[in-house]
Amino acid sequence: MKERVVVFGDAIIAIILTIIVLELPIQYGSTGTVDIHSLFSAVGIYFISFCFVANLWFQTAYAFNRIEQVKNKNLVIYLLLLFFLSLVPSATRLLIEDTIQQTILIYGVLTLIVTLIMRRLIVTLTEQAISDEKSRKRRVTELNRQDMVAIGFRIALLVFGHFYVRAALIIYLILPILAFLQNIVDREEDDLVASLDTEQQADYFQDRNKLWGNTMNRYSRLLRDSMKANSSENPDRWKQIMDEWGQQIQQEVEERQKNLSKLSGSEQHRVEMEISRLQQQQQKLAKQKEMTEKRMQLRNEKR
């Protein structure tokens, strides 16, 4: 059933993109020649819609790929999503023919509705895909936070577009590109997390900021790694990340051991427990790294 739903959605999306490009209006000047300015403007607006639809396809395809069966609830949401998405060609044509406050408002409201439904669909599919309760709760919370930012920004953009039409068009182009990059980063991080056991996954998300330094550094590095060929199957890459993680844990152990003699009573006992937990985490990480290297080696031997 899942395969039929995905194929059906892919066909609808392909038709939508085809309709958009076929409906590009070609204007002619008084001499009978093509109006180049209006042509480039039309192609630019088409590119905005193309990026929007392509990003939606990418995100939903990845979400569907993580589940085995499509539930009735998700099927209804997906069909509703495709219905509103099928209105994008008409909204795009209106925007191309007359780029004014009213048409950009129509386009903005429609893309807001589509984005809202798409994000809800991804959340429900993610809930279905993750079996561990803690991991599921963490991921859903993270997605909900991203959704609030995305929807809030699009609502603000509706107001902004009322006053600055051309500038709003540029932002509408940037939004799906940023969302596409965000999805790539999430997918790359999911590959890393999938190689860890449940307890180590919890440790990873607890120490994530310490490991990467900050959010921007994490995004840029994961995005850069995703552009490399077969990066997810590169044992050296995972080894490097785990080595850095191990170094971070070792630094925390050394810092606590250094301050241990200055403490007394219950505080000293608490720090000793933390050191013990960190050392256990180091041992598990070392075993995980060894298992990952062996798994990659066996995979290469089979090839």
Short mmCIF file of C-alpha atoms in Angstrom, two decimals:
data_model
loop_
_atom_site.label_atom_id
_atom_site.label_comp_id
_atom_site.label_asym_id
_atom_site.label_seq_id
_atom_site.Cartn_x
_atom_site.Cartn_y
_atom_site.Cartn_z
CA MET A 1 0.00 0.00 0.00
CA LYS A 2 2.81 2.40 0.86
CA GLU A 3 4.40 1.98 -2.56
CA ARG A 4 1.13 2.79 -4.32
CA VAL A 5 0.59 5.90 -2.19
CA VAL A 6 4.13 7.14 -2.86
CA VAL A 7 3.90 6.44 -6.61
CA PHE A 8 0.53 8.18 -6.77
CA GLY A 9 1.95 11.24 -4.99
CA ASP A 10 5.03 11.29 -7.24
CA ALA A 11 2.81 11.23 -10.33
CA ILE A 12 0.68 14.11 -9.04
CA ILE A 13 3.75 16.19 -8.21
CA ALA A 14 5.27 15.50 -11.64
CA ILE A 15 2.03 16.62 -13.30
CA ILE A 16 1.92 19.78 -11.15
CA LEU A 17 5.44 20.78 -12.21
CA THR A 18 4.59 20.07 -15.85
CA ILE A 19 1.45 22.21 -15.69
CA ILE A 20 3.35 25.10 -14.14
CA VAL A 21 5.94 25.20 -16.93
CA LEU A 22 3.35 24.69 -19.69
CA GLU A 23 1.31 27.61 -18.41
CA LEU A 24 4.19 30.09 -18.55
CA PRO A 25 2.75 33.05 -20.47
CA ILE A 26 4.88 34.28 -23.37
CA GLN A 27 4.37 37.98 -24.06
CA TYR A 28 5.27 39.70 -27.31
CA GLY A 29 6.21 43.29 -27.97
CA SER A 30 4.69 45.60 -30.56
CA THR A 31 7.22 44.38 -33.14
CA GLY A 32 6.21 40.75 -32.66
CA THR A 33 9.37 39.78 -30.77
CA VAL A 34 9.36 38.02 -27.41
CA ASP A 35 9.39 40.35 -24.41
CA ILE A 36 12.65 39.15 -22.79
CA HIS A 37 12.05 41.01 -19.52
CA SER A 38 8.63 39.43 -18.95
CA LEU A 39 10.01 36.02 -19.99
CA PHE A 40 12.81 36.13 -17.42
CA SER A 41 10.36 37.36 -14.79
CA ALA A 42 8.01 34.45 -15.55
CA VAL A 43 10.82 31.91 -15.43
CA GLY A 44 12.00 33.37 -12.12
CA ILE A 45 8.58 32.99 -10.54
CA TYR A 46 8.32 29.48 -12.00
CA PHE A 47 11.67 28.68 -10.37
CA ILE A 48 10.25 29.78 -6.99
CA SER A 49 7.32 27.38 -7.36
CA PHE A 50 9.59 24.63 -8.68
CA CYS A 51 11.84 24.88 -5.60
CA PHE A 52 8.80 24.89 -3.33
CA VAL A 53 7.24 21.78 -4.89
CA ALA A 54 10.59 19.95 -5.22
CA ASN A 55 11.41 20.58 -1.57
CA LEU A 56 8.00 19.23 -0.56
CA TRP A 57 8.60 16.10 -2.62
CA PHE A 58 12.04 15.58 -1.05
CA GLN A 59 10.85 15.96 2.53
CA THR A 60 7.75 13.77 2.17
CA ALA A 61 9.67 11.11 0.22
CA TYR A 62 12.26 10.84 3.00
CA ALA A 63 9.54 10.69 5.67
CA PHE A 64 7.61 7.96 3.82
CA ASN A 65 10.82 6.01 3.28
CA ARG A 66 11.21 5.55 7.04
CA ILE A 67 7.89 3.78 7.57
CA GLU A 68 6.62 0.37 6.49
CA GLN A 69 2.89 1.04 6.26
CA VAL A 70 0.74 4.12 5.62
CA LYS A 71 -1.95 4.60 8.23
CA ASN A 72 -5.38 5.91 7.25
CA LYS A 73 -4.78 9.16 9.12
CA ASN A 74 -1.56 9.83 7.20
CA LEU A 75 -3.21 8.91 3.91
CA VAL A 76 -5.97 11.48 4.47
CA ILE A 77 -3.43 14.17 5.37
CA TYR A 78 -1.34 13.34 2.29
CA LEU A 79 -4.35 13.51 -0.04
CA LEU A 80 -5.33 16.84 1.50
CA LEU A 81 -1.77 18.03 0.95
CA LEU A 82 -1.86 17.00 -2.72
CA PHE A 83 -5.18 18.81 -3.19
CA PHE A 84 -3.81 22.16 -2.02
CA LEU A 85 -0.54 21.52 -3.83
CA SER A 86 -2.46 21.05 -7.09
CA LEU A 87 -3.60 24.69 -6.76
CA VAL A 88 -0.01 25.96 -6.96
CA PRO A 89 0.04 26.14 -10.80
CA SER A 90 -2.98 28.47 -10.81
CA ALA A 91 -1.52 30.66 -8.06
CA THR A 92 1.80 30.75 -9.92
CA ARG A 93 0.13 31.84 -13.16
CA LEU A 94 -1.76 34.61 -11.35
CA LEU A 95 1.49 35.83 -9.84
CA ILE A 96 3.27 35.77 -13.20
CA GLU A 97 0.51 37.60 -15.08
CA ASP A 98 0.14 40.35 -12.49
CA THR A 99 2.68 40.56 -9.68
CA ILE A 100 0.80 42.75 -7.21
CA GLN A 101 -0.15 42.71 -3.54
CA GLN A 102 -3.30 40.64 -4.09
CA THR A 103 -1.65 37.89 -6.16
CA ILE A 104 1.34 37.52 -3.85
CA LEU A 105 -1.08 37.33 -0.91
CA ILE A 106 -2.95 34.48 -2.65
CA TYR A 107 0.34 32.71 -3.38
CA GLY A 108 1.57 33.28 0.18
CA VAL A 109 -1.59 31.98 1.84
CA LEU A 110 -1.61 28.88 -0.38
CA THR A 111 2.05 28.04 0.29
CA LEU A 112 1.43 28.63 4.01
CA ILE A 113 -1.42 26.10 4.01
CA VAL A 114 0.65 23.58 2.04
CA THR A 115 3.64 24.04 4.36
CA LEU A 116 1.49 23.62 7.47
CA ILE A 117 -0.11 20.39 6.20
CA MET A 118 3.25 19.05 5.00
CA ARG A 119 4.92 19.70 8.33
CA ARG A 120 2.07 17.99 10.22
CA LEU A 121 2.36 14.99 7.91
CA ILE A 122 6.09 14.74 8.54
CA VAL A 123 5.54 14.88 12.31
CA THR A 124 2.98 12.05 12.22
CA LEU A 125 5.20 9.94 9.94
CA THR A 126 8.17 10.54 12.24
CA GLU A 127 6.14 9.48 15.26
CA GLN A 128 5.28 6.26 13.44
CA ALA A 129 8.87 5.62 12.31
CA ILE A 130 10.62 5.96 15.70
CA SER A 131 9.88 3.12 18.10
CA ASP A 132 11.84 4.33 21.14
CA GLU A 133 9.62 6.62 23.21
CA LYS A 134 12.35 9.01 24.38
CA SER A 135 13.86 9.35 20.92
CA ARG A 136 10.40 9.86 19.41
CA LYS A 137 9.50 12.55 21.94
CA ARG A 138 12.80 14.36 21.41
CA ARG A 139 12.52 14.31 17.62
CA VAL A 140 8.86 15.39 17.59
CA THR A 141 9.66 18.25 19.98
CA GLU A 142 12.46 19.35 17.68
CA LEU A 143 10.19 19.19 14.61
CA ASN A 144 7.45 21.13 16.40
CA ARG A 145 9.96 23.84 17.26
CA GLN A 146 11.07 24.03 13.63
CA ASP A 147 7.44 24.18 12.52
CA MET A 148 6.64 27.08 14.83
CA VAL A 149 9.56 29.05 13.40
CA ALA A 150 8.70 28.18 9.78
CA ILE A 151 4.97 28.94 10.07
CA GLY A 152 5.55 32.09 12.11
CA PHE A 153 8.02 33.38 9.55
CA ARG A 154 5.62 32.70 6.66
CA ILE A 155 2.82 34.57 8.45
CA ALA A 156 5.17 37.52 8.96
CA LEU A 157 6.11 37.27 5.29
CA LEU A 158 2.45 37.70 4.29
CA VAL A 159 2.45 41.08 6.02
CA PHE A 160 5.85 41.99 4.59
CA GLY A 161 4.71 41.07 1.06
CA HIS A 162 1.83 43.52 1.32
CA PHE A 163 4.35 46.37 1.37
CA TYR A 164 7.36 44.93 -0.52
CA VAL A 165 6.20 42.62 -3.30
CA ARG A 166 9.52 42.09 -5.12
CA ALA A 167 11.50 41.57 -1.92
CA ALA A 168 8.91 39.05 -0.72
CA LEU A 169 9.36 37.07 -3.96
CA ILE A 170 13.06 36.74 -3.27
CA ILE A 171 12.33 35.49 0.25
CA TYR A 172 9.81 32.98 -1.12
CA LEU A 173 12.63 31.64 -3.28
CA ILE A 174 15.07 31.39 -0.37
CA LEU A 175 12.67 29.60 2.02
CA PRO A 176 12.38 26.24 0.18
CA ILE A 177 16.13 26.21 -0.47
CA LEU A 178 16.81 26.65 3.25
CA ALA A 179 14.22 23.99 4.09
CA PHE A 180 15.87 21.64 1.58
CA LEU A 181 19.29 22.17 3.22
CA GLN A 182 17.72 21.68 6.66
CA ASN A 183 16.30 18.34 5.54
CA ILE A 184 19.70 17.24 4.21
CA VAL A 185 21.32 18.08 7.55
CA ASP A 186 18.61 16.19 9.47
CA ARG A 187 19.02 13.18 7.22
CA GLU A 188 22.80 13.20 7.66
CA GLU A 189 22.47 13.40 11.43
CA ASP A 190 19.87 10.61 11.41
CA ASP A 191 22.43 8.35 9.67
CA LEU A 192 24.90 9.03 12.46
CA VAL A 193 22.35 8.50 15.23
CA ALA A 194 21.13 5.26 13.60
CA SER A 195 24.60 3.73 14.12
CA LEU A 196 24.27 4.18 17.91
CA ASP A 197 22.27 2.18 20.42
CA THR A 198 19.35 3.72 22.33
CA GLU A 199 21.39 4.77 25.35
CA GLN A 200 24.13 6.28 23.22
CA GLN A 201 21.55 8.18 21.19
CA ALA A 202 20.33 9.80 24.41
CA ASP A 203 23.95 10.62 25.31
CA TYR A 204 24.56 12.08 21.87
CA PHE A 205 21.64 14.51 22.03
CA GLN A 206 22.62 15.47 25.56
CA ASP A 207 26.19 16.24 24.44
CA ARG A 208 25.36 17.43 20.90
CA ASN A 209 26.16 21.09 21.46
CA LYS A 210 29.41 20.20 23.21
CA LEU A 211 30.41 17.87 20.38
CA TRP A 212 29.76 20.29 17.52
CA GLY A 213 30.51 23.54 19.33
CA ASN A 214 27.35 25.34 18.20
CA THR A 215 24.34 24.87 15.93
CA MET A 216 25.84 26.68 12.95
CA ASN A 217 28.99 24.59 13.10
CA ARG A 218 26.90 21.41 13.25
CA TYR A 219 24.81 22.49 10.25
CA SER A 220 27.77 23.53 8.13
CA ARG A 221 29.79 20.40 8.84
CA LEU A 222 26.94 17.94 8.33
CA LEU A 223 25.95 19.75 5.13
CA ARG A 224 29.53 19.67 3.87
CA ASP A 225 29.85 15.97 4.69
CA SER A 226 26.55 15.19 2.92
CA MET A 227 27.96 16.54 -0.34
CA LYS A 228 30.77 14.01 -0.33
CA ALA A 229 30.31 10.78 -2.26
CA ASN A 230 29.29 7.82 -0.06
CA SER A 231 29.88 9.87 3.08
CA SER A 232 27.38 7.80 5.07
CA GLU A 233 29.38 4.65 4.28
CA ASN A 234 32.78 6.13 5.12
CA PRO A 235 34.12 4.50 8.33
CA ASP A 236 36.83 7.16 8.66
CA ARG A 237 34.17 9.85 8.89
CA TRP A 238 32.30 8.07 11.68
CA LYS A 239 35.62 7.31 13.37
CA GLN A 240 36.56 10.99 13.32
CA ILE A 241 33.21 12.06 14.79
CA MET A 242 33.38 9.42 17.50
CA ASP A 243 36.99 10.35 18.27
CA GLU A 244 35.95 13.98 18.75
CA TRP A 245 33.04 12.85 20.92
CA GLY A 246 35.43 10.73 22.98
CA GLN A 247 37.79 13.68 23.39
CA GLN A 248 34.93 15.83 24.65
CA ILE A 249 34.02 13.17 27.23
CA GLN A 250 37.67 12.82 28.28
CA GLN A 251 37.93 16.57 28.83
CA GLU A 252 34.84 16.48 31.05
CA VAL A 253 36.32 13.58 33.05
CA GLU A 254 39.61 15.41 33.54
CA GLU A 255 37.86 18.62 34.60
CA ARG A 256 35.79 16.79 37.20
CA GLN A 257 38.77 14.82 38.48
CA LYS A 258 40.75 18.03 38.82
CA ASN A 259 38.06 19.61 41.00
CA LEU A 260 37.23 16.43 42.92
CA SER A 261 39.75 17.02 45.73
CA LYS A 262 38.23 20.45 46.43
CA LEU A 263 34.81 18.99 47.14
CA SER A 264 33.49 17.18 50.17
CA GLY A 265 30.56 15.13 51.30
CA SER A 266 27.55 14.65 49.02
CA GLU A 267 28.95 16.97 46.34
CA GLN A 268 32.06 14.82 45.98
CA HIS A 269 29.94 11.68 45.76
CA ARG A 270 27.79 13.27 43.04
CA VAL A 271 30.86 14.21 40.97
CA GLU A 272 32.30 10.69 41.39
CA MET A 273 29.04 9.28 40.02
CA GLU A 274 29.26 11.67 37.05
CA ILE A 275 32.84 10.58 36.36
CA SER A 276 31.79 6.93 36.51
CA ARG A 277 28.93 7.60 34.08
CA LEU A 278 31.25 9.42 31.67
CA GLN A 279 33.82 6.62 31.79
CA GLN A 280 31.11 4.06 31.02
CA GLN A 281 30.05 6.24 28.13
CA GLN A 282 33.66 6.26 26.87
CA GLN A 283 33.80 2.47 26.96
CA LYS A 284 30.51 2.14 25.07
CA LEU A 285 31.66 4.66 22.49
CA ALA A 286 34.91 2.77 21.95
CA LYS A 287 32.98 -0.47 21.40
CA GLN A 288 30.55 1.27 19.07
CA LYS A 289 33.42 2.66 17.01
CA GLU A 290 35.00 -0.78 16.77
CA MET A 291 31.69 -2.35 15.72
CA THR A 292 31.14 0.35 13.08
CA GLU A 293 34.59 -0.22 11.60
CA LYS A 294 34.03 -4.00 11.47
CA ARG A 295 30.61 -3.55 9.85
CA MET A 296 32.04 -1.27 7.19
CA GLN A 297 34.92 -3.66 6.59
CA LEU A 298 32.56 -6.60 6.09
CA ARG A 299 30.45 -4.54 3.72
CA ASN A 300 33.52 -3.66 1.64
CA GLU A 301 34.64 -7.30 1.55
CA LYS A 302 31.24 -8.41 0.22
CA ARG A 303 31.60 -5.95 -2.64
#
